[in-house]
Amino acid sequence: MHILKKSICDINLFMPRKRRKAIASTVTPDIPYPKVRVEWIDCVSDSGWATEKEFDRMKLAKPINEGWLYEKTKNHVKLFASYDRDEDGFSFGDRTMIPRAWVKRIQKI
């Protein structure tokens, strides 16, 4: 495992870095919610046995969600990644609610 990690790191050192393309922020007139990228932390759990060394290596997860910002309060952030609009209004899918204390960064895209 150590050899695999080392070779991946070595590859990253010698590979040229790709430039990030600028993301064009387009506002769709049919949806009144801003599109965002949310970086946050989440707990990690494991019900198996582990040595002290394995337990010491345990780290928090760092998920990233992209979608439309439905609501942001001092306590939480609500996002959705899909929607449907008909004569009755909006229906939301792929909904996520994140405690605000876990949110590290919110960026408009």
mmCIF file of C-alpha atoms in Angstrom:
data_model
loop_
_atom_site.group_PDB
_atom_site.id
_atom_site.type_symbol
_atom_site.label_atom_id
_atom_site.label_comp_id
_atom_site.label_asym_id
_atom_site.label_seq_id
_atom_site.Cartn_x
_atom_site.Cartn_y
_atom_site.Cartn_z
ATOM 1 C CA MET A 1 0.000 0.000 0.000
ATOM 2 C CA HIS A 2 2.860 2.352 0.868
ATOM 3 C CA ILE A 3 4.469 1.721 -2.535
ATOM 4 C CA LEU A 4 1.213 2.527 -4.329
ATOM 5 C CA LYS A 5 0.808 5.815 -2.448
ATOM 6 C CA LYS A 6 4.397 6.774 -3.213
ATOM 7 C CA SER A 7 4.066 6.064 -6.930
ATOM 8 C CA ILE A 8 0.863 8.110 -7.149
ATOM 9 C CA CYS A 9 2.587 11.034 -5.414
ATOM 10 C CA ASP A 10 5.594 10.702 -7.736
ATOM 11 C CA ILE A 11 3.306 10.760 -10.768
ATOM 12 C CA ASN A 12 1.629 13.943 -9.503
ATOM 13 C CA LEU A 13 5.007 15.649 -9.121
ATOM 14 C CA PHE A 14 5.984 15.022 -12.730
ATOM 15 C CA MET A 15 2.623 15.507 -14.429
ATOM 16 C CA PRO A 16 1.890 19.025 -15.688
ATOM 17 C CA ARG A 17 -1.020 20.627 -13.910
ATOM 18 C CA LYS A 18 -4.147 21.226 -15.927
ATOM 19 C CA ARG A 19 -5.518 24.732 -15.971
ATOM 20 C CA ARG A 20 -9.002 25.201 -14.625
ATOM 21 C CA LYS A 21 -11.460 26.491 -17.146
ATOM 22 C CA ALA A 22 -13.519 29.473 -16.132
ATOM 23 C CA ILE A 23 -17.099 28.511 -15.474
ATOM 24 C CA ALA A 24 -19.561 30.785 -17.209
ATOM 25 C CA SER A 25 -22.212 31.759 -14.709
ATOM 26 C CA THR A 26 -25.457 31.575 -16.601
ATOM 27 C CA VAL A 27 -28.696 32.382 -14.900
ATOM 28 C CA THR A 28 -31.606 30.442 -16.289
ATOM 29 C CA PRO A 29 -34.737 32.558 -16.429
ATOM 30 C CA ASP A 30 -36.974 29.612 -15.526
ATOM 31 C CA ILE A 31 -35.434 29.054 -12.072
ATOM 32 C CA PRO A 32 -35.042 31.788 -9.434
ATOM 33 C CA TYR A 33 -32.325 30.038 -7.399
ATOM 34 C CA PRO A 34 -28.559 30.637 -7.630
ATOM 35 C CA LYS A 35 -26.321 27.732 -8.617
ATOM 36 C CA VAL A 36 -23.633 27.051 -5.998
ATOM 37 C CA ARG A 37 -20.787 24.756 -4.995
ATOM 38 C CA VAL A 38 -20.716 23.870 -1.291
ATOM 39 C CA GLU A 39 -17.608 22.429 0.348
ATOM 40 C CA TRP A 40 -18.279 20.907 3.757
ATOM 41 C CA ILE A 41 -17.105 18.345 6.288
ATOM 42 C CA ASP A 42 -18.944 15.192 7.288
ATOM 43 C CA CYS A 43 -18.487 12.515 9.904
ATOM 44 C CA VAL A 44 -16.954 9.149 9.112
ATOM 45 C CA SER A 45 -17.805 5.974 10.983
ATOM 46 C CA ASP A 46 -16.667 2.386 10.815
ATOM 47 C CA SER A 47 -18.087 -0.552 12.741
ATOM 48 C CA GLY A 48 -15.073 -2.813 12.145
ATOM 49 C CA TRP A 49 -12.038 -3.403 14.340
ATOM 50 C CA ALA A 50 -8.958 -1.200 13.873
ATOM 51 C CA THR A 51 -5.513 -0.826 15.371
ATOM 52 C CA GLU A 52 -4.400 2.421 17.003
ATOM 53 C CA LYS A 53 -2.398 3.252 13.887
ATOM 54 C CA GLU A 54 -5.442 2.746 11.618
ATOM 55 C CA PHE A 55 -7.630 4.751 14.010
ATOM 56 C CA ASP A 56 -5.088 7.613 14.075
ATOM 57 C CA ARG A 57 -5.220 7.780 10.252
ATOM 58 C CA MET A 58 -9.010 8.223 10.249
ATOM 59 C CA LYS A 59 -9.995 11.618 8.807
ATOM 60 C CA LEU A 60 -13.251 13.498 8.293
ATOM 61 C CA ALA A 61 -14.866 13.318 4.856
ATOM 62 C CA LYS A 62 -14.736 16.489 2.733
ATOM 63 C CA PRO A 63 -17.718 16.243 0.353
ATOM 64 C CA ILE A 64 -18.569 18.803 -2.315
ATOM 65 C CA ASN A 65 -22.118 19.375 -3.513
ATOM 66 C CA GLU A 66 -23.151 21.421 -6.535
ATOM 67 C CA GLY A 67 -26.705 22.484 -7.156
ATOM 68 C CA TRP A 68 -29.173 25.277 -6.624
ATOM 69 C CA LEU A 69 -29.316 27.058 -3.275
ATOM 70 C CA TYR A 70 -32.850 26.765 -1.942
ATOM 71 C CA GLU A 71 -32.260 28.300 1.488
ATOM 72 C CA LYS A 72 -29.375 29.489 3.667
ATOM 73 C CA THR A 73 -29.946 30.322 7.341
ATOM 74 C CA LYS A 74 -27.644 30.627 10.339
ATOM 75 C CA ASN A 75 -28.407 26.956 11.131
ATOM 76 C CA HIS A 76 -28.460 25.163 7.776
ATOM 77 C CA VAL A 77 -28.024 25.217 4.001
ATOM 78 C CA LYS A 78 -30.573 23.547 1.710
ATOM 79 C CA LEU A 79 -29.607 22.538 -1.846
ATOM 80 C CA PHE A 80 -31.253 20.649 -4.680
ATOM 81 C CA ALA A 81 -29.641 19.164 -7.771
ATOM 82 C CA SER A 82 -32.693 18.551 -9.941
ATOM 83 C CA TYR A 83 -36.111 20.083 -10.395
ATOM 84 C CA ASP A 84 -39.314 19.948 -12.381
ATOM 85 C CA ARG A 85 -41.595 22.857 -13.151
ATOM 86 C CA ASP A 86 -45.232 22.575 -14.177
ATOM 87 C CA GLU A 87 -48.426 24.600 -13.818
ATOM 88 C CA ASP A 88 -48.475 23.891 -10.054
ATOM 89 C CA GLY A 89 -44.937 25.255 -9.504
ATOM 90 C CA PHE A 90 -41.621 23.581 -8.702
ATOM 91 C CA SER A 91 -40.847 20.054 -7.515
ATOM 92 C CA PHE A 92 -37.330 19.444 -6.148
ATOM 93 C CA GLY A 93 -35.137 16.330 -6.347
ATOM 94 C CA ASP A 94 -31.746 15.298 -4.989
ATOM 95 C CA ARG A 95 -32.258 17.470 -1.900
ATOM 96 C CA THR A 96 -29.519 17.985 0.688
ATOM 97 C CA MET A 97 -29.653 19.787 4.035
ATOM 98 C CA ILE A 98 -26.280 20.530 5.655
ATOM 99 C CA PRO A 99 -25.748 21.952 9.158
ATOM 100 C CA ARG A 100 -24.194 25.405 8.740
ATOM 101 C CA ALA A 101 -21.402 24.598 11.227
ATOM 102 C CA TRP A 102 -20.198 21.884 8.815
ATOM 103 C CA VAL A 103 -20.048 24.216 5.792
ATOM 104 C CA LYS A 104 -16.539 25.429 4.960
ATOM 105 C CA ARG A 105 -17.227 27.362 1.734
ATOM 106 C CA ILE A 106 -20.112 28.373 -0.530
ATOM 107 C CA GLN A 107 -19.198 29.575 -4.015
ATOM 108 C CA LYS A 108 -21.564 30.785 -6.756
ATOM 109 C CA ILE A 109 -21.082 29.005 -10.074
#
